[in-house]
Coordinates of C-alpha atoms in Angstrom, one line a residue:
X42 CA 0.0 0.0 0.0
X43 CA 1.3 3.6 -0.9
X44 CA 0.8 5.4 2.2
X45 CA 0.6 8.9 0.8
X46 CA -1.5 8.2 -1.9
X47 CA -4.4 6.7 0.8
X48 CA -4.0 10.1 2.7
X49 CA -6.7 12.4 2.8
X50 CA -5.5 16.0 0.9
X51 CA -5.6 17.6 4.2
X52 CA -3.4 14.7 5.7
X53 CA -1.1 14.4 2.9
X54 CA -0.6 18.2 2.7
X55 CA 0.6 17.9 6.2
X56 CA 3.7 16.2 5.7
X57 CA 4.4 18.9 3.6
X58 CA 2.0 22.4 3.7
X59 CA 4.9 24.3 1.5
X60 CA 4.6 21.3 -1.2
X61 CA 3.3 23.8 -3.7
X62 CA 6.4 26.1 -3.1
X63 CA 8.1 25.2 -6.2
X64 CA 5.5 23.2 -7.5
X65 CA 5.2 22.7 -11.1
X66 CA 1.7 23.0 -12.0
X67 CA -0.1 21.2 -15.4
X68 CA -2.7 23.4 -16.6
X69 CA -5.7 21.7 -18.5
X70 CA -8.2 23.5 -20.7
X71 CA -11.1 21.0 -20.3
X72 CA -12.6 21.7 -23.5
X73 CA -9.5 21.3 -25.5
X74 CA -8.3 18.1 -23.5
X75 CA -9.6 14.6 -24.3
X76 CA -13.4 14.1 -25.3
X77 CA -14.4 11.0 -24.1
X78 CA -17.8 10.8 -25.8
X79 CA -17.7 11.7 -29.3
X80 CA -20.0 14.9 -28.9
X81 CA -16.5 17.1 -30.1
X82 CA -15.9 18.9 -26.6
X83 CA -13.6 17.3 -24.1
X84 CA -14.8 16.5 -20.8
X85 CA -14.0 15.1 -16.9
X86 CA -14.0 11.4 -18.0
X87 CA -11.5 12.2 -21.0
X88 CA -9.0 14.0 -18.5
X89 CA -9.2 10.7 -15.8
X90 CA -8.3 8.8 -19.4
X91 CA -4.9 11.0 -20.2
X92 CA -4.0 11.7 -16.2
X93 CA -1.4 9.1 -16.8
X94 CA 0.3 11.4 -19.3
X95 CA 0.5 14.1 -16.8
X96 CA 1.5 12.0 -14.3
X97 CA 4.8 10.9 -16.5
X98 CA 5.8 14.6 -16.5
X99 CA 6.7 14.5 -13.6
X100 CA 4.7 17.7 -12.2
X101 CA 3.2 18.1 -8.6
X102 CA -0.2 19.2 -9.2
X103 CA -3.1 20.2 -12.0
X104 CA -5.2 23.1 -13.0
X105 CA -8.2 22.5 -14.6
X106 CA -10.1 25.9 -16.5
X107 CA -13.7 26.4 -15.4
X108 CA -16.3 23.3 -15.9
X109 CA -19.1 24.9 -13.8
X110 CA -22.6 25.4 -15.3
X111 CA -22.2 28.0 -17.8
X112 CA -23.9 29.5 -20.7
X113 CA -20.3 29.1 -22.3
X114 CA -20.1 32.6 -23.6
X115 CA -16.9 32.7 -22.3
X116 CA -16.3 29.4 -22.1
X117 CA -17.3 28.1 -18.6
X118 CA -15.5 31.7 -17.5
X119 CA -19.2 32.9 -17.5
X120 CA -20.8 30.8 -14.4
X121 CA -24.5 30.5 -13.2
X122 CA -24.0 27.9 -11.0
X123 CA -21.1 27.5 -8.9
X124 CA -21.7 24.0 -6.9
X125 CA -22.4 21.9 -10.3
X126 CA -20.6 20.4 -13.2
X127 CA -21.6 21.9 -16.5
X128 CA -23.4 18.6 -18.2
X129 CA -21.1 18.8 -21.1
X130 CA -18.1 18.1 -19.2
X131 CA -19.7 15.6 -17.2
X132 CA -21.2 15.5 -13.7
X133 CA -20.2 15.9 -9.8
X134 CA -19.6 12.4 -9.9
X135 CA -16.9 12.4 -12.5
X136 CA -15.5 15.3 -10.4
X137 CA -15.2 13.1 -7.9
X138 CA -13.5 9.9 -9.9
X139 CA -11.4 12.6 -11.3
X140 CA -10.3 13.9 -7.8
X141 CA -9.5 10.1 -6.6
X142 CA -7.6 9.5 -9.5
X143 CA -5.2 12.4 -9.6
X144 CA -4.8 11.6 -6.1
X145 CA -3.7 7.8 -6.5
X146 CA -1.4 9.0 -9.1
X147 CA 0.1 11.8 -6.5
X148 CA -1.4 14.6 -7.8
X149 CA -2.5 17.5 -6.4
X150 CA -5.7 19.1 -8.3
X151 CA -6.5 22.7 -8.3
X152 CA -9.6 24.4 -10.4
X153 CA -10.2 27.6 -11.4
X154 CA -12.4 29.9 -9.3
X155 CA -14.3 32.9 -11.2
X156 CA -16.0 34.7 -8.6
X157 CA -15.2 38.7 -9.7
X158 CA -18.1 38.2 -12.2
X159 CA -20.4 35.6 -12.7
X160 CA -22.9 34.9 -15.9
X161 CA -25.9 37.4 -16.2
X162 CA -27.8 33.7 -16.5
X163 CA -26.6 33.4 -12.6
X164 CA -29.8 33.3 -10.0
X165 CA -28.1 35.9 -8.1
X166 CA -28.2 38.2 -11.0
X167 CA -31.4 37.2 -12.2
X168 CA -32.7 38.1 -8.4
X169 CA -30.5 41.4 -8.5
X170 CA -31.9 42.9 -11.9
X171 CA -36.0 42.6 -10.4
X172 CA -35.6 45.6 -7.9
X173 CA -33.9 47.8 -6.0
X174 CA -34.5 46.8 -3.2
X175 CA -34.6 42.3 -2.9
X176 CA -32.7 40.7 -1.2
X177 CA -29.9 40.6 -3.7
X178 CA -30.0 44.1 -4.9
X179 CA -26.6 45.5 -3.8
X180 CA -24.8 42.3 -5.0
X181 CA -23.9 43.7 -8.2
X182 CA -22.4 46.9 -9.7
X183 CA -25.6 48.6 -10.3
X184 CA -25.2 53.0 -10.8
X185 CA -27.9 55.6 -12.3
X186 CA -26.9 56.9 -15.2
X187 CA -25.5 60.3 -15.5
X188 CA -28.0 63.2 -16.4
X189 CA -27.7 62.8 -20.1
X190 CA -28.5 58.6 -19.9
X191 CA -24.7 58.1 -20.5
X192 CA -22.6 56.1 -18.3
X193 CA -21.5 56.6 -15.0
X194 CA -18.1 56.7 -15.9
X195 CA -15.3 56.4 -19.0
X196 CA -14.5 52.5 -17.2
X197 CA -13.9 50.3 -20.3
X198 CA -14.5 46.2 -20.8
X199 CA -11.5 44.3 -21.7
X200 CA -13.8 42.5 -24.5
X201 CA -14.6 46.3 -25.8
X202 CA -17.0 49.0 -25.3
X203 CA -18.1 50.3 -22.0
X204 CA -17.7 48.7 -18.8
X205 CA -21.8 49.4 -18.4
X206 CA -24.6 48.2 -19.5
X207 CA -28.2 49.4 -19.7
X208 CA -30.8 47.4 -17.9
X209 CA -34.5 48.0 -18.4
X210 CA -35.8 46.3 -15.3
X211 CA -33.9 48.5 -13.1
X212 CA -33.5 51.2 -15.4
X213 CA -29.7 51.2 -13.9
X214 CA -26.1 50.5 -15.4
X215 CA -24.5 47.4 -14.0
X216 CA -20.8 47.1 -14.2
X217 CA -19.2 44.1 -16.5
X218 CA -14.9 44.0 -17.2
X219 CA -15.8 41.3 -19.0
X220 CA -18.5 40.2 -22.0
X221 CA -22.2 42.3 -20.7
X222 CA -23.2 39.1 -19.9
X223 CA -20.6 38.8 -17.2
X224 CA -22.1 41.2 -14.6
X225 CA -19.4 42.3 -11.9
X226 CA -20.3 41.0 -8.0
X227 CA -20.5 43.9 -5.6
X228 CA -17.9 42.1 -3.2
X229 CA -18.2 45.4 -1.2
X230 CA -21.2 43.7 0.4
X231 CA -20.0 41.4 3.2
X232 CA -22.9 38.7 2.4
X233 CA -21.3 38.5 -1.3
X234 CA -18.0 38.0 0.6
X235 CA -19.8 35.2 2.5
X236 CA -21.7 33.4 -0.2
X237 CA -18.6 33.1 -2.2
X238 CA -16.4 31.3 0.7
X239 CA -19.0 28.9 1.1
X240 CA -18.5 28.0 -2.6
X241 CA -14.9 27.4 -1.7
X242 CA -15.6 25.5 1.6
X243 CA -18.2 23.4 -1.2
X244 CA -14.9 22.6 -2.9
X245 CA -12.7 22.1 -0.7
X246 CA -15.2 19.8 0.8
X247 CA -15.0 18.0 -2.3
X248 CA -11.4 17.2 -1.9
X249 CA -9.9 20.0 -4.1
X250 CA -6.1 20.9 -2.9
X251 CA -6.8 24.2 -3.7
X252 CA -7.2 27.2 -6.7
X253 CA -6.6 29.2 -9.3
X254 CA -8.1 32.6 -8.9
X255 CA -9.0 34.0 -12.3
X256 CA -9.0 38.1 -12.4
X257 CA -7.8 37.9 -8.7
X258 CA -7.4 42.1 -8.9
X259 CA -10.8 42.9 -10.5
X260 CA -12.8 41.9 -6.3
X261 CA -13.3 45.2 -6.1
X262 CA -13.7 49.1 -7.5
X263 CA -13.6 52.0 -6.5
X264 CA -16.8 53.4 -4.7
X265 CA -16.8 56.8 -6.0
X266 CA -16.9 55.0 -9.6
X267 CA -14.0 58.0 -10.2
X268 CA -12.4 58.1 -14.2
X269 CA -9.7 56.2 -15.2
X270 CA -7.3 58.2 -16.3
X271 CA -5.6 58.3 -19.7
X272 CA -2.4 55.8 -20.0
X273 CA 0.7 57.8 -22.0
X274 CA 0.8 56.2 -25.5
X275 CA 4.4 54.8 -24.9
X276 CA 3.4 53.1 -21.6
X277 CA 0.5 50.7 -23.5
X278 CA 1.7 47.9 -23.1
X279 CA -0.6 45.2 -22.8
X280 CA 0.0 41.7 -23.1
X281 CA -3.8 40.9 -25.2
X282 CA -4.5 43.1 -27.9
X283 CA -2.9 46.3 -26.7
X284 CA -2.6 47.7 -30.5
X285 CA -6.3 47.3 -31.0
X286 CA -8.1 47.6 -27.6
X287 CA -9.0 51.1 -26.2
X288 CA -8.9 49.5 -22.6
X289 CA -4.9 49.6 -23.0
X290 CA -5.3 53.4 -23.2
X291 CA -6.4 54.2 -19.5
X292 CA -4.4 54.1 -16.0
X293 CA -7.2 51.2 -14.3
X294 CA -6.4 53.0 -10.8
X295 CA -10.1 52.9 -10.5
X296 CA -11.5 50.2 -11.7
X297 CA -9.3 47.5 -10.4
X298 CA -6.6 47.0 -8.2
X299 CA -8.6 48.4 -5.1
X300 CA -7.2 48.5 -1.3
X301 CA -10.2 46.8 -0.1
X302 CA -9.1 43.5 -1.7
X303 CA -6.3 42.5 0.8
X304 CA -8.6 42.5 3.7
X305 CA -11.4 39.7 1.4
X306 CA -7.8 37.6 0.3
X307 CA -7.1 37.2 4.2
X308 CA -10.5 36.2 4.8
X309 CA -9.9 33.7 1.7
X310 CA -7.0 32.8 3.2
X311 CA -8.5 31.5 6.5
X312 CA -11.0 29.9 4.8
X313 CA -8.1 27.4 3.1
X314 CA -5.9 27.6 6.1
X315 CA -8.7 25.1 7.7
X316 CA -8.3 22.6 4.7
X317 CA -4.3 23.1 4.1
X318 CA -6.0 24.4 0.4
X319 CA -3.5 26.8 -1.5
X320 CA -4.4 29.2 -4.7
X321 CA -2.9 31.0 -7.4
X322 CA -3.7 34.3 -8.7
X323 CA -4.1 35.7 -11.6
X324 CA -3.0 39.2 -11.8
X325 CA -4.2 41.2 -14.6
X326 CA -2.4 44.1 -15.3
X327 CA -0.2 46.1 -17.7
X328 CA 1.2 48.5 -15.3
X329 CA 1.4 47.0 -11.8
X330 CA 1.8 43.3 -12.3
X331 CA 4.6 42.4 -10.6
X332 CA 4.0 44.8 -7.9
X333 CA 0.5 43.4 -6.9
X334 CA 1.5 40.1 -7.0
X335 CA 4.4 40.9 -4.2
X336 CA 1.8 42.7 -2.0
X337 CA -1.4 39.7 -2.4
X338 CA 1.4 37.0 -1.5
X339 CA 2.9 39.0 1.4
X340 CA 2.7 38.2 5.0
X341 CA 1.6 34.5 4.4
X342 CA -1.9 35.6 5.4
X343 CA -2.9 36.3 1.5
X344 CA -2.8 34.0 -1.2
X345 CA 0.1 31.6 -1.4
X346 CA 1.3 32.8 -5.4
X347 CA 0.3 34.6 -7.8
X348 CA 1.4 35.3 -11.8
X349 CA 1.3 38.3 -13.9
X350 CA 1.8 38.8 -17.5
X351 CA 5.4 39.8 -18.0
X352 CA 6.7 36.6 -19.5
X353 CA 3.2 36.3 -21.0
X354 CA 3.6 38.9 -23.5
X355 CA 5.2 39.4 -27.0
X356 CA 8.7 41.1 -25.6
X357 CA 11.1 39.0 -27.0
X358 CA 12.7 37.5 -23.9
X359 CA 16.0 38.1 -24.3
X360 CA 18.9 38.2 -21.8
X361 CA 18.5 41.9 -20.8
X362 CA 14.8 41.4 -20.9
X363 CA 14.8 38.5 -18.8
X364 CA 17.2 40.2 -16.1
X365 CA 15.2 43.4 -16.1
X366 CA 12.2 41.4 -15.0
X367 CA 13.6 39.4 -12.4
X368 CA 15.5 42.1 -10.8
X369 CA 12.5 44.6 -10.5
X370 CA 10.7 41.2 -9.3
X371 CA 13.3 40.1 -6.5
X372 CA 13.3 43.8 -5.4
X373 CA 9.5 44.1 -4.7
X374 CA 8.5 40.5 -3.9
X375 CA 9.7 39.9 -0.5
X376 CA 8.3 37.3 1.4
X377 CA 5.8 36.9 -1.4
X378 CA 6.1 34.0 -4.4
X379 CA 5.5 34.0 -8.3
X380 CA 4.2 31.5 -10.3
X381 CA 5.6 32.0 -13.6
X382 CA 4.4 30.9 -16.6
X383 CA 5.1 31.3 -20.2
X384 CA 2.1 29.7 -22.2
X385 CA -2.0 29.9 -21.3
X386 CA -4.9 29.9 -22.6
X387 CA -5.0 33.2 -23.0
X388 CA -1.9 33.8 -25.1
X389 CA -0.6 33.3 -28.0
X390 CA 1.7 29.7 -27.3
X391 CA 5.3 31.3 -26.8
X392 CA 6.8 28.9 -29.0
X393 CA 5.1 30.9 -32.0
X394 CA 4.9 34.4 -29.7
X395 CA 8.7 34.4 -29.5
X396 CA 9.1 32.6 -32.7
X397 CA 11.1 29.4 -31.4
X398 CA 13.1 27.0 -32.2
X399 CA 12.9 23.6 -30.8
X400 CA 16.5 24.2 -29.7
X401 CA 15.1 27.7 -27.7
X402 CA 12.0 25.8 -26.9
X403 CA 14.1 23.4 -25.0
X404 CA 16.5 26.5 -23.3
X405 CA 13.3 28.3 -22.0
X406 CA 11.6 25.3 -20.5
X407 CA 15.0 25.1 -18.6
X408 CA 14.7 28.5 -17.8
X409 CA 10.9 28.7 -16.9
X410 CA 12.0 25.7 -14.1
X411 CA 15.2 27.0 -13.1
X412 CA 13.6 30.3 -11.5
X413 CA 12.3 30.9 -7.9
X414 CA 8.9 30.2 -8.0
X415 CA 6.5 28.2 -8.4
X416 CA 5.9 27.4 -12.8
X417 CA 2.8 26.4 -14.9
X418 CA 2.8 24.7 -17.9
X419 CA -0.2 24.6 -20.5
X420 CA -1.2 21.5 -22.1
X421 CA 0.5 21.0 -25.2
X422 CA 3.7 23.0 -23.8
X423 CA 5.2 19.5 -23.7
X424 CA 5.3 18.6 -26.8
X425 CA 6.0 21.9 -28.4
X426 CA 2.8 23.3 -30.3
X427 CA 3.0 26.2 -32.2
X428 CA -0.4 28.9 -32.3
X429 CA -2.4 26.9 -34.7
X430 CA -4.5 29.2 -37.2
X431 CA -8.0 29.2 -37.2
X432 CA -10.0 30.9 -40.4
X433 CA -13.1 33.5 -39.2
X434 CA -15.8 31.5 -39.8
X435 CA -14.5 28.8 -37.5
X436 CA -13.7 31.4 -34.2
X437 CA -15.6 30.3 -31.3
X438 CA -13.5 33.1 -29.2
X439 CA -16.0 36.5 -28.7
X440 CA -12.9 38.5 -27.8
X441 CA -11.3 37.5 -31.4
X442 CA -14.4 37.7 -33.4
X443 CA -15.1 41.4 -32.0
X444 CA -11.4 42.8 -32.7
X445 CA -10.9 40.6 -36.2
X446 CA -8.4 40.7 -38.1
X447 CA -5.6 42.6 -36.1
X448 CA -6.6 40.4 -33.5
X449 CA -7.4 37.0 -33.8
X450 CA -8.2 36.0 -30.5
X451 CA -7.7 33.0 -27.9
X452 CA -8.4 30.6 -30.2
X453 CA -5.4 29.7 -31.6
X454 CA -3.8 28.1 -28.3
X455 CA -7.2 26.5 -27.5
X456 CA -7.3 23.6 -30.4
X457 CA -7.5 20.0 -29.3
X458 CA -4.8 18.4 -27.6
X459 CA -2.8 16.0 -30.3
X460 CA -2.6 12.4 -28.9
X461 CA -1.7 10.0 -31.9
X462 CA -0.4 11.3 -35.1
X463 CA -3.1 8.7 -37.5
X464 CA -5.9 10.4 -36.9
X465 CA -7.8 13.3 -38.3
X466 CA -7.8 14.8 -34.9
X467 CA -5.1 13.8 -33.3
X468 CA -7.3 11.1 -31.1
X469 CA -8.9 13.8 -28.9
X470 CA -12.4 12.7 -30.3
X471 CA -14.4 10.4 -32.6
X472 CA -17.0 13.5 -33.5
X473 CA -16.3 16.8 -34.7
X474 CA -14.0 18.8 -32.7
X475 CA -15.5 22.4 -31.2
X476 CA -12.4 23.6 -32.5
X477 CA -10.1 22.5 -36.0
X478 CA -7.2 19.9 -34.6
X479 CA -3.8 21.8 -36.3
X480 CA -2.9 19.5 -38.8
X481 CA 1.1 20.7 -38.3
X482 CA 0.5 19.5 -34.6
X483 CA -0.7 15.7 -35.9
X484 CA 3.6 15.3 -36.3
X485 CA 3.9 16.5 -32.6
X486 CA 1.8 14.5 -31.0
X487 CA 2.5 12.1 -28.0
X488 CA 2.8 8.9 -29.8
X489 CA 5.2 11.0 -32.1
X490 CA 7.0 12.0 -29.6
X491 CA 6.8 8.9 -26.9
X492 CA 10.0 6.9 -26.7
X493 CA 12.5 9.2 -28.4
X494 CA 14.8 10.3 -26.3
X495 CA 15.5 13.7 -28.5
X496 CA 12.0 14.8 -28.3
X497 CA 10.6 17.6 -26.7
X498 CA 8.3 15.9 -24.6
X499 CA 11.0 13.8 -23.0
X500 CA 13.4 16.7 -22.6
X501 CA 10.2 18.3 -20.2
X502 CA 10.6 15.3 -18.6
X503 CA 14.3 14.9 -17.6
X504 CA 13.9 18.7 -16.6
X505 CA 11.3 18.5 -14.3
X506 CA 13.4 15.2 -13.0
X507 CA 16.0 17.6 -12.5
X508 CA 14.4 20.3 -11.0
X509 CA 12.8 17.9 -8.4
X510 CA 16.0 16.2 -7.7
X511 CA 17.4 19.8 -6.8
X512 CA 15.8 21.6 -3.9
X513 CA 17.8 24.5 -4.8
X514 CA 16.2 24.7 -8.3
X515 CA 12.3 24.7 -6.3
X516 CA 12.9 26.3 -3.3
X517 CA 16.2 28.1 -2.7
X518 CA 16.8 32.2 -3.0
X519 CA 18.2 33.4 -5.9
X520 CA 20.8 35.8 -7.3
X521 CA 21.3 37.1 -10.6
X522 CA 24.9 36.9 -11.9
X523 CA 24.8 38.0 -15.7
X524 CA 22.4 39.3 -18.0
X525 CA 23.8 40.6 -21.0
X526 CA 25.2 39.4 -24.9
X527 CA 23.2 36.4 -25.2
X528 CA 24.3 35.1 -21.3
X529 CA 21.9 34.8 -18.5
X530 CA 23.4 33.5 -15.0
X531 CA 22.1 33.2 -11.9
X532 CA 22.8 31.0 -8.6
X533 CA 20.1 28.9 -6.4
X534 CA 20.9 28.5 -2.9
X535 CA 19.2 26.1 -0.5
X536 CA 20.5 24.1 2.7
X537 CA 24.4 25.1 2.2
X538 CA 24.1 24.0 -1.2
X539 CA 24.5 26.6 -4.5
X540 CA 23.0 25.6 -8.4
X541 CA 25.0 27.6 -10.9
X542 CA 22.2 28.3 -13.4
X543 CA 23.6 29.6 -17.0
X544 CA 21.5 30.1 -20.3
X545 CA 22.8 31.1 -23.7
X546 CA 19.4 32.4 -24.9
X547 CA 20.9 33.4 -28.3
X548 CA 21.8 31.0 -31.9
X549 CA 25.6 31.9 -31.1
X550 CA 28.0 30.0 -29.6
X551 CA 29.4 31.9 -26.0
X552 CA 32.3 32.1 -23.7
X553 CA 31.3 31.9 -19.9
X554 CA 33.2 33.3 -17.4
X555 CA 32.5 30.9 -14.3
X556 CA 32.1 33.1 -11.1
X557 CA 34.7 31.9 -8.1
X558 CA 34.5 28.7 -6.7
X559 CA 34.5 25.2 -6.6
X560 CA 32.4 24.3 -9.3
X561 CA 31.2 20.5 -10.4
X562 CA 29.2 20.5 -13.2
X563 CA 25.8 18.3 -12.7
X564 CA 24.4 16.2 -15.1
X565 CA 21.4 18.7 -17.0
X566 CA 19.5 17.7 -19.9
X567 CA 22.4 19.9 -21.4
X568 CA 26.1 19.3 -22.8
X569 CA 27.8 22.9 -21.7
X570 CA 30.9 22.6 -20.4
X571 CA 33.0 24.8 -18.2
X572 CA 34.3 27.2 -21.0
X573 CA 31.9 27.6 -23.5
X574 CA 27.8 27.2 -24.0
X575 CA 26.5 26.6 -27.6
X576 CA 23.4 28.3 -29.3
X577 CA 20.2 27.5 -27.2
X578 CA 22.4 25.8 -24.7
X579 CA 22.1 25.7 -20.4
X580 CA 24.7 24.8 -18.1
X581 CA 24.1 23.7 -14.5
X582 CA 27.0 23.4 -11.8
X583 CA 26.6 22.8 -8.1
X584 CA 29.0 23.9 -4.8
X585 CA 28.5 23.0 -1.4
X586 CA 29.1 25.5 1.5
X587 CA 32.2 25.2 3.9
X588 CA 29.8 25.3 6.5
X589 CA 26.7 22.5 4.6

């Protein structure tokens, strides 16, 4: 019998409540996963059927993307029923086979909470909109207009338009970031505040090891409902649409971002604290990112990590860029901890973002699990997708179709996962997939792949091997070294023990200048050696301290 995998979450966490510190986290985009019943759209049975895959990677937990009741205008990001399993993905039972599952295989399973909006389909909202003055009234973003019908303020949606929409029953504005029908929750109201953690005690109940907490910096807005003000041209810079998107033109001081939010995160914090749960966050914002991130992990009485968008973007990640990140991140984060990612299913893939080769793909995966924090990888990441084109008249994605052709939306890095290369589509389903399968993904897939030893997929896995075989490389303190010509070095220090981390992130051969010490080279998924690093190449070295 294997002890740990007979333990309870809450018991297992306790041999280890930091487990996620350093974690490497699969993310899982239901739809896009594995379709278990030929209807095209993937689904909680098909993930229990590939867990095995995920498993092999070596990672420490999962994140699955929203598969809550939903009208699926935002696909499953627009919920109307928090406590139950959207019937195309399944039902609460194959949460539950799901849980066990990931859980015998050592596992840790984390879904994604969407509670800074909910669909307009949702009974709360339905309940809000009657009056004002039910029972629900003040649990959404509801203002008169001003004297002249318009708005109550310039506030913008991310999906275009006005942040407001007109509603007849109430004859008031409600507030939406989002699509309209993704009405904003008023978490100003303490009984909002309450309703929502018993959704999370509902899941953790269930047996979930904890969250990802979509739009964690959108809880709350400013009271006074004051302007935005406008953002200089030169500092728009987005990481979704910013040439085409007004939204990327104001200062969100106001509509976002809000004081009141670290007081509801401690609350949400306690609230885990009694299940040993943890969460992610997901910090959207331009301006700020790294900046909130270090203040809603602080104090280890928030949320436990958090990721922003600087490594999600299209700035080419080179040396310079890289070190200019980390060092404004190690100066602000603190006590705090990132979870960095490159790839989601929000972005363009970075293999295609950053234009790639397999060769880079292989140095940045190094790189992305070589960095203190916590990392996420998107499904597909593994095996090295590209952005897969999808024509117009086969967008599902509302934010694409609205801001076609400049932007083309989320779609791209949404298509079916490829499992076998002899088959139409890829053997994620026996119907017609919601979305095209990329046919230059078919030659990618994981039977491609499985059992060569130079494949992408099995360089992820002797890297995440290595990373968990180093405690330096998960947990230890960090210092950047180099960051210029090509040349990114840094050092990882944990229990009297120091990783040399080096990265030639450019196609050119480069002399390294080792830093002083006693330096033994470790045996990486790479072939540097002590002199010189090739194009695309990494070298890892280790010391111990006179006093380890």
């Amino acid at each position: 019998m294997n002890l740990m995998q007979d333990m309870t979450p809450a018991h297992a966490a306790s041999v280890d409540k930091d487990w996620w510190r350093g974690a490497v986290i699969y993310q899982i985009y239901p739809r896009s996963f594995q379709d278990s019943n030929g209807d095209g759209i993937g689904d909680l049975s098909g993930i229990i059927h590939r867990l095995d895959h995920i498993a092999r990677l070596g990672v420490d937990a999962i994140w699955i993307s929203p598969f809550f009741r939903s009208p699926m205008l935002d696909f499953g990001y627009d919920v109307s029923d928090y406590r139950d399993v959207d019937p195309m993905f399944g039902s609460l039972g194959d949460f539950d086979a799901l849980i066990k599952r990931a859980h015998d295989l050592g596992l840790k399973v984390l879904i994604d909470l969407v509670i800074s909006h909910t669909s307009d389909q949702h009974a709360w909202f339905q309940e809000s909109r009657q009056s004002r003055d039910n029972a629900r009234a003040d649990w959404y973003v509801w203002a008169d207009a001003k004297p002249d019908g318009t708005p109550p303020n310039n506030w913008l949606s991310i999906f275009g338009g006005s942040a407001w929409e007109w509603d007849g029953e109430r004859m008031q504005y409600y507030l939406h970031n989002f699509l309209s029908e993704q009405p904003d929750l008023n978490l100003h109201n303490p009984d909002v505040q309450d309703a929502l953690l018993d959704v999370v005690r509902f899941w953790l109940e269930r047996g979930v090891d904890g969250f990802r907490l979509d739009t964690i910096n959108f809880y709350f807005h400013d009271k006074e409902l004051r302007d935005n003000p406008a953002l200089a041209p030169e500092a728009r810079n987005a990481t979704i649409a910013p040439e085409v998107n007004p939204y990327n033109w104001q200062d969100h001081l106001y509509d976002k971002n809000q004081p009141e939010n670290l007081e509801f995160l401690r609350r949400f914090r306690a609230v885990m604290d009694e299940f040993d749960a943890v969460a992610v966050g997901e910090v959207g914002d331009a301006q700020y990112g790294l900046e909130i991130q270090a203040e809603y992990t602080s104090g280890g009485d928030k949320v436990q990590m958090c990721y922003s968008f600087e490594f999600l973007s299209g700035v080419s990640p080179t040396a310079e860029r890289v070190g200019e990140v980390l060092t404004r991140y190690e100066g602000a984060i603190g006590d705090g901890w990132a979870c960095w990612a490159f790839s989601n299913h929000d972005v363009v893939r970075h293999a295609s973002r950053w234009a790639l080769s397999e060769a880079a793909q292989r140095a940045y995966a190094a790189l992305l699990l070589s960095l203190r924090g916590s990392a996420c990888l998107y499904q597909g990441e593994e095996l090295g997708l590209t952005e897969a084109y999808v024509p117009f008249e086969h967008l599902q994605d509302p934010y694409g179709i609205r801001f076609w052709p400049k932007f083309k939306g989320r779609d791209g890095c949404r298509t079916p996962m490829p499992w076998v290369t002899d088959n139409a589509n890829g053997g994620f389903t026996e119907g017609k997939p919601w979305l095209p399968v990329a046919v230059e993904h078919l030659s990618h897939s994981v039977s491609a792949q499985e059992g060569k030893a130079d494949s992408v997929l099995a360089f992820y896995r002797r890297m995440i091997r290595f990373r968990t075989s180093e405690p330096a490389l998960a947990k230890g303190d960090f210092t950047l070294l180099t960051a210029a010509d090509g040349i990114l070095s840094f050092t990882r220090q944990h229990a009297g023990r120091t990783v040399l981390c080096i990265f030639n992130l450019s196609d050119s051969p480069r002399d390294i200048d080792m830093p002083d010490g006693d330096w033994t080279p470790l045996a990486a998924p790479f072939d540097g050696t002590l002199q010189t690093l090739g194009p695309w190449q990494a070298l890892y070295a280790a010391q111990e301290s006179s006093d380890g």
